[in-house]
Coordinates of C-alpha atoms in Angstrom, one line a residue:
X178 CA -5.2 18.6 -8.0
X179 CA -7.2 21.1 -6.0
X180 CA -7.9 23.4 -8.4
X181 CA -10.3 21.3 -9.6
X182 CA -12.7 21.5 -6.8
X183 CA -15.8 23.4 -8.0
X184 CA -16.8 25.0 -4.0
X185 CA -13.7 27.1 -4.1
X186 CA -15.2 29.9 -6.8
X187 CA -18.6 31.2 -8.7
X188 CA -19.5 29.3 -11.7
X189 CA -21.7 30.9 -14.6
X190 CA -21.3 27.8 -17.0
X191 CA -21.0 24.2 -16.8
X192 CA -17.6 23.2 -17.7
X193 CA -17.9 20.9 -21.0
X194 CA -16.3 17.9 -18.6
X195 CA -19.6 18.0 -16.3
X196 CA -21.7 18.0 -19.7
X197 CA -23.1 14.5 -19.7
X198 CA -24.3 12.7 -22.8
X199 CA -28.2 13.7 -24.1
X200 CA -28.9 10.0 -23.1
X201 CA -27.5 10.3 -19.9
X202 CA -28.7 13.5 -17.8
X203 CA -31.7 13.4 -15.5
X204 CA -34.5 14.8 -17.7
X205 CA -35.8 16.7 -14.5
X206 CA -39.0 17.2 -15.9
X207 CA -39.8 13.2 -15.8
X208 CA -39.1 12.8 -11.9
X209 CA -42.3 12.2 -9.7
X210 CA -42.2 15.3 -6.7
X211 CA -44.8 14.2 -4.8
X212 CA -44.4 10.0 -4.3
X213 CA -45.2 8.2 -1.0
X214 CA -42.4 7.7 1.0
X215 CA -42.2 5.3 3.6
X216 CA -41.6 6.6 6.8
X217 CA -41.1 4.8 10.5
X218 CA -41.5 6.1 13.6
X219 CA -38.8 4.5 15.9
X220 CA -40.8 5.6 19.2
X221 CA -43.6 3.8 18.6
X222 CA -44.2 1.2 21.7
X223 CA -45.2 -1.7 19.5
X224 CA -42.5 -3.4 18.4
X225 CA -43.8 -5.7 15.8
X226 CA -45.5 -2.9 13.8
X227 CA -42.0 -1.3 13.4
X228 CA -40.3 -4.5 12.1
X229 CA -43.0 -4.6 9.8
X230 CA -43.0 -1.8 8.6
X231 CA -39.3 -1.1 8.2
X232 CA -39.1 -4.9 6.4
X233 CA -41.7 -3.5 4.2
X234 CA -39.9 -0.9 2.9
X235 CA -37.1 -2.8 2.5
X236 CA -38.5 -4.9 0.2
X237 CA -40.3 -2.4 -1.8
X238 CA -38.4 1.0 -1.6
X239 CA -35.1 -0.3 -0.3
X240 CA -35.3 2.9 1.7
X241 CA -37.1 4.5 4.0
X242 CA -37.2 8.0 6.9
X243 CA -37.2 7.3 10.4
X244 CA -38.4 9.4 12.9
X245 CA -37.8 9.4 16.9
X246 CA -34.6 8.2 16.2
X247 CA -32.6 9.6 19.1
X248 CA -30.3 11.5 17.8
X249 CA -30.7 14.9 19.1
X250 CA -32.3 17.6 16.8
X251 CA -29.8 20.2 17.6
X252 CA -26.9 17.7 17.5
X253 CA -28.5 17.3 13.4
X254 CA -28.5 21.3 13.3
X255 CA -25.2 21.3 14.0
X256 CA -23.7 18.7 12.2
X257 CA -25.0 20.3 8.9
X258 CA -23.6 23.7 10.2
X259 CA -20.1 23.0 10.7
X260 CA -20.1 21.2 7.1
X261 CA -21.4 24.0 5.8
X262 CA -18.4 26.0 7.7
X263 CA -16.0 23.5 6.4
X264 CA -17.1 24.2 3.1
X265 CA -16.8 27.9 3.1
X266 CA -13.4 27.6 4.6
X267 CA -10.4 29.7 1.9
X268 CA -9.6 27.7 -0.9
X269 CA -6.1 27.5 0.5
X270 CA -6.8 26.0 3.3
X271 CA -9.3 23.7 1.8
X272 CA -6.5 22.3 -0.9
X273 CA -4.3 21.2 1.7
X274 CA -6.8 18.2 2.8
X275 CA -7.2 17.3 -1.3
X276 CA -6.4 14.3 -2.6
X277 CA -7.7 12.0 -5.3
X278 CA -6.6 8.1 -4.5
X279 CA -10.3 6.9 -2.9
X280 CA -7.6 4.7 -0.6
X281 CA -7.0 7.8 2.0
X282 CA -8.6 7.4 5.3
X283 CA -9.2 11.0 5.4
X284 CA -9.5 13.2 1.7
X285 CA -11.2 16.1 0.5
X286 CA -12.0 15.5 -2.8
X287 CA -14.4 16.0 -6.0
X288 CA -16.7 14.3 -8.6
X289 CA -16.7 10.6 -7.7
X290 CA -13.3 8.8 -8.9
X291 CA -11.6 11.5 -10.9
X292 CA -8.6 9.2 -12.0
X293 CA -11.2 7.1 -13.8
X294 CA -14.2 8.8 -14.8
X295 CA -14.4 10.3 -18.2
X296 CA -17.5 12.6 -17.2
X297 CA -17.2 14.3 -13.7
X298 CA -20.2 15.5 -11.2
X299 CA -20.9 17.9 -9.5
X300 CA -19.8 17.2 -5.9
X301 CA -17.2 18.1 -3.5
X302 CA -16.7 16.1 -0.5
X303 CA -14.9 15.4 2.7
X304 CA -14.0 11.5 3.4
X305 CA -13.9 10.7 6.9
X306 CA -12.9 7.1 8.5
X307 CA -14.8 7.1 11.8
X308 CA -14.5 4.2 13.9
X309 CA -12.6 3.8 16.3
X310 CA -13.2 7.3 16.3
X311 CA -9.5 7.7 19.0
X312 CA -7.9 6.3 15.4
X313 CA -9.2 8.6 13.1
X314 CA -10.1 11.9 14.8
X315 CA -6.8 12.8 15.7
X316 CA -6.4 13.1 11.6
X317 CA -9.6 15.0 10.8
X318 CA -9.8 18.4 10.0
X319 CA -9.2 21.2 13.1
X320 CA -11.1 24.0 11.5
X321 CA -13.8 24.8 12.0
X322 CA -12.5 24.6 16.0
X323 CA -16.1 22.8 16.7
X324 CA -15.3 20.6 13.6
X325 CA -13.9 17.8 15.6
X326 CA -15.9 17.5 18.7
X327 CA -19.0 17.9 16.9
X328 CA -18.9 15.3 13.8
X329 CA -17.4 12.8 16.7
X330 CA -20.6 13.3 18.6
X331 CA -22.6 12.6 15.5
X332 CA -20.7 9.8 14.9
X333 CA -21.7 7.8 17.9
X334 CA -25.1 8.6 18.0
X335 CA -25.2 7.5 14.4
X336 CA -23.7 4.1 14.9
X337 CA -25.9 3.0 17.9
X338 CA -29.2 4.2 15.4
X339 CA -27.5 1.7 12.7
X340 CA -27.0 -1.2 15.1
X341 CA -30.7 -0.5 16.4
X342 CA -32.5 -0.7 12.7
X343 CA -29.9 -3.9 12.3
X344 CA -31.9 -5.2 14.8
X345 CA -35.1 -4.8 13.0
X346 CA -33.7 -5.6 9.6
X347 CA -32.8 -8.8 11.2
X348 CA -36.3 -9.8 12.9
X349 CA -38.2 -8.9 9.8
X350 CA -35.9 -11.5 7.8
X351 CA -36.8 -13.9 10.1
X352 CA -33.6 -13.8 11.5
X353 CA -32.5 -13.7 15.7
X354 CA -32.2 -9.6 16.3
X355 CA -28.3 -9.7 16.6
X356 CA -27.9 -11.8 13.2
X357 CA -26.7 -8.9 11.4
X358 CA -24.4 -6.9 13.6
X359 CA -22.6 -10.3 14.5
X360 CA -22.2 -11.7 11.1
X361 CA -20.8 -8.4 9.7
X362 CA -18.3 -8.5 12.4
X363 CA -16.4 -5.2 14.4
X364 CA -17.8 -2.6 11.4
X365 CA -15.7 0.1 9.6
X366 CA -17.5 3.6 9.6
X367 CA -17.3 6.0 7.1
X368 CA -18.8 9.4 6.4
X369 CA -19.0 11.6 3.7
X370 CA -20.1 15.1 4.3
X371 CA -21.2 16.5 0.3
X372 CA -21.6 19.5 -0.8
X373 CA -23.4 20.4 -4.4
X374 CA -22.9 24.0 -5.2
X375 CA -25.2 26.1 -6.8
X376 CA -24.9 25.0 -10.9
X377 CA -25.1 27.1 -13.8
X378 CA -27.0 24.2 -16.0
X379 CA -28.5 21.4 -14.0
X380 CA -30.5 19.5 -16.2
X381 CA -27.3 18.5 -17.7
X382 CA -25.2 16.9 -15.2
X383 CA -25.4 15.1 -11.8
X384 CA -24.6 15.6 -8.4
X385 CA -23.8 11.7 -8.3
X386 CA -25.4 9.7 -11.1
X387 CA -27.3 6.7 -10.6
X388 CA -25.9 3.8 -8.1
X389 CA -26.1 2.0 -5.4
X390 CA -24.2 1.9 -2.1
X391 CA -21.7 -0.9 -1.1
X392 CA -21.6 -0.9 2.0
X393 CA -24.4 -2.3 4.4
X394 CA -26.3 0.5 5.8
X395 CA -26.3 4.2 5.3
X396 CA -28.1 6.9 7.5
X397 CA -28.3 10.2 5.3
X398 CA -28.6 13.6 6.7
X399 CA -30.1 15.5 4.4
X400 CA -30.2 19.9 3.9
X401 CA -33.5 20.6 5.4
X402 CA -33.6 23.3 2.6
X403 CA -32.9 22.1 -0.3
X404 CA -33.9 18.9 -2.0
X405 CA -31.7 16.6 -4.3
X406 CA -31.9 13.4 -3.7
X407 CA -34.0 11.0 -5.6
X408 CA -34.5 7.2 -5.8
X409 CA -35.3 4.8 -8.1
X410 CA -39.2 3.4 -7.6
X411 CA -41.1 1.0 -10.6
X412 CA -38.8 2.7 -13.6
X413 CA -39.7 6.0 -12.4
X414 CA -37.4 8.3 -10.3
X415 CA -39.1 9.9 -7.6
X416 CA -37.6 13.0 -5.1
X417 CA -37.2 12.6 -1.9
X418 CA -38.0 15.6 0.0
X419 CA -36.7 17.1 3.4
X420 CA -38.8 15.4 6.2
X421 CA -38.3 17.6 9.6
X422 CA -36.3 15.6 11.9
X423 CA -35.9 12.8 9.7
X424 CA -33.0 10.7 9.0
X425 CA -33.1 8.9 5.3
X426 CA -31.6 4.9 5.8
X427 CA -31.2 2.7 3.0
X428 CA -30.1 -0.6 2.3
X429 CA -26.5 -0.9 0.8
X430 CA -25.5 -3.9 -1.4
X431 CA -24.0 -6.0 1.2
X432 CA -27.6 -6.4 3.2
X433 CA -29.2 -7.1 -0.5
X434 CA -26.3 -10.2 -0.9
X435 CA -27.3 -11.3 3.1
X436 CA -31.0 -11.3 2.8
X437 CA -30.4 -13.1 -0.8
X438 CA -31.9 -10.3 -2.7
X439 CA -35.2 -9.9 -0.5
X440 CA -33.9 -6.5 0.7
X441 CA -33.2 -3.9 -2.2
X442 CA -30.2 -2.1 -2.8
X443 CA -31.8 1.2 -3.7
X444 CA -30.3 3.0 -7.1
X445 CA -30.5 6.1 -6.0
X446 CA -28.6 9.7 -7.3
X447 CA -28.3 13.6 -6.3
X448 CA -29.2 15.8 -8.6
X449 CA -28.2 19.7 -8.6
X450 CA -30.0 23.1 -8.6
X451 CA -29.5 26.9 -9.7
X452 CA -30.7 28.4 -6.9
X453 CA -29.0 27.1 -3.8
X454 CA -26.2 24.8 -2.9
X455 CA -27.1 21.8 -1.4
X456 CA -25.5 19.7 2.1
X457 CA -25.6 16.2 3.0
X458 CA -24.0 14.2 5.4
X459 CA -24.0 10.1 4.4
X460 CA -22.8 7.8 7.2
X461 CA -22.1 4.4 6.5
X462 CA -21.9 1.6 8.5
X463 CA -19.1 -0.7 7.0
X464 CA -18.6 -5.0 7.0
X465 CA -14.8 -6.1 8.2
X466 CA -12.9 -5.9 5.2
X467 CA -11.9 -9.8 6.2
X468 CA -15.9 -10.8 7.0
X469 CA -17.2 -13.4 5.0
X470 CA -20.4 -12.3 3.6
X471 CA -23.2 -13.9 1.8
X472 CA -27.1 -15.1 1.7
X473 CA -27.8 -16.4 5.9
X474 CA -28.3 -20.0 6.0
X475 CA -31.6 -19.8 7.0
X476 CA -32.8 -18.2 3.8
X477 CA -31.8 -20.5 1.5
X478 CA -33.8 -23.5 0.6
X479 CA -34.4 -26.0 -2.4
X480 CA -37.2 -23.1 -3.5
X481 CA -35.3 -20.2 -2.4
X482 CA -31.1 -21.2 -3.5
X483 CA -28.7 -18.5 -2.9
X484 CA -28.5 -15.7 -5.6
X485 CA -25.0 -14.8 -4.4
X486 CA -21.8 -16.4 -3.3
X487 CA -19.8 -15.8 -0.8
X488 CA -17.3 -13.6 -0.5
X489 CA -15.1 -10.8 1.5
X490 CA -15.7 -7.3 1.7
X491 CA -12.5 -6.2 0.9
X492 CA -12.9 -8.4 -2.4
X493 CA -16.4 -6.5 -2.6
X494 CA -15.4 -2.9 -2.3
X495 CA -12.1 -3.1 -4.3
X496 CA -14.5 -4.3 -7.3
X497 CA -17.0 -1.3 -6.4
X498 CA -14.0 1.4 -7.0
X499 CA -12.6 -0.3 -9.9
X500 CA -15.6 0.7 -11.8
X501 CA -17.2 3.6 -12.9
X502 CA -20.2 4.6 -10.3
X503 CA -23.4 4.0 -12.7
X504 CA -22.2 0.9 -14.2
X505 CA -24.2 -2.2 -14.0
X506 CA -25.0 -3.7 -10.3
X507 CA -21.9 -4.4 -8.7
X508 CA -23.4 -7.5 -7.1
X509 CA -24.3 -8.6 -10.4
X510 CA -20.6 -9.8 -10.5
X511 CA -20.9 -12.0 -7.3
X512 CA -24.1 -13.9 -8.7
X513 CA -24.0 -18.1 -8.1

């Protein structure tokens, strides 16, 4: 129901169904500010120092900011200000678009997977399908009036910077270039513009608890304000803070299962703050549901066998939702 979305009013305390257990909150205090990121400059002329460098954080972050990217700066500014318009749309208007069954195409929804969580976050957020964009638009949203035209634009520029760093994922697996993009077939996009309002008690629930993304590549735009999102790094969580100009990619479950577990799915989670609500804007570059997917042949050996089997994404993803979102691994389930 739509009443339940927490961007429609002021809150000055944490509803006792955002309360997480004392074992489970983010003990803020314990989160490393300051860790090295990896970061990759896209421009850079020599080829083979990128592909290292983005296969080395691959295997050891599962993460990583690119810079030089191509997508236009201002095209970034204002994706991130027509979601912030969206947001501040009248509730009214706002609770036409809700829906809670995670099978829409198009929802505006809250928390996670409110038919099936017992403790909910603190998160509202548009679902957008977005390829083939001439499928999907038509359904969006048509206010904000720039709404539309502008996340479309984003939309492309985002899905030729995926297929590029699929390129480079691909090399520094040993693989040919195009390995990735043709094995995981005509890709599904998806989007999900979030917004984390300003909480009352932070330290006590989550913006999205820990997890890991099924997909197979997602390209975050984060609020160059306001930090939130942290990753998991050696046991210790460490924040990931606003870069200018950067774009955050990390490495979804599906490329973990492909590169037979060299690449790192990265547990990662947004936290909340008192001061200042918080934007993102996750794009995520899909498998076809009917695309068989598991370790490339070329990876496994008699001294590296495969960790996963094979399977198909749809078989994947229904799995993924029929769980709560910090439960074990989903992979874990698709182990030989």
């Amino acid at each position: 129901m739509a009443e339940q979305l927490i961007s429609t009013a002021d809150h000055d305390r944490l509803p006792d169904s955002y309360v997480r257990p004392e074992t489970q909150r983010p003990r803020l205090r314990e989160v490393v500010p300051d860790a090295e990121i990896p970061v990759v400059d896209l421009a850079d002329p020599d080829r083979a120092a990128v592909v290292v460098r983005v296969a080395e954080a691959c295997r050891t972050h599962g993460f990583f900011q690119v810079l030089n990217h191509g997508v236009p700066e201002e095209l970034t500014v204002a994706m991130m200000s027509v979601a912030y318009e969206f947001f501040r749309l009248p509730a009214e208007e706002k609770a036409k678009l809700y829906s809670d069954d995670p099978g829409k195409k198009m929802r505006l929804s809250t928390s996670f997977n409110v038919r099936k969580e017992t403790v909910h976050n603190w998160r509202d957020y548009l679902r957008l399908h977005c390829h083939p964009l001439e499928q999907y638009v038509p359904d969006w949203p048509d206010n904000p009036p720039s709404f539309r035209e502008t996340v479309s634009a984003y939309c492309r520029e985002v899905r030729e910077l995926g297929f590029r760093l699929y390129g480079a994922i691909s090399e520094g697996l040993g693989l040919d270039g195009g390995y990735i993009k043709e094995t995981l077939g005509e890709q599904e996009q998806h989007m999900a513009v979030n917004f984390y309002p300003r909480c009352p008690a932070p330290e006590l629930t989550y913006g999205l608890p820990a997890h890991t993304d099924p997909n197979a590549l997602t390209i975050l735009l984060m609020d160059q304000q306001v930090a939130g999102l942290q990753v998991l790094k050696d046991g210790r969580w460490i924040a990931v803070n606003p870069r200018p100009c950067a774009l955050v990619v990390n490495i979804g479950d599906q490329l973990q299962a492909l590169s037979n577990g060299r690449y790192k799915s990265v547990w990662h989670r947004a936290v909340v703050n008192s001061d200042r609500p918080r934007m993102s804007v996750a794009s995520f570059l899909c498998p076809c549901n009917d695309v068989r997917i598991g370790p490339a042949a070329k990876l496994v050996t008699g001294d590296t066998p495969a960790v996963y089997r094979d399977y198909t994404y749809a078989e994947y993803y229904a799995k993924f939702w029929s769980r709560n979102l910090d439960q074990e691994h989903c992979l874990e389930l698709f182990r030989t």
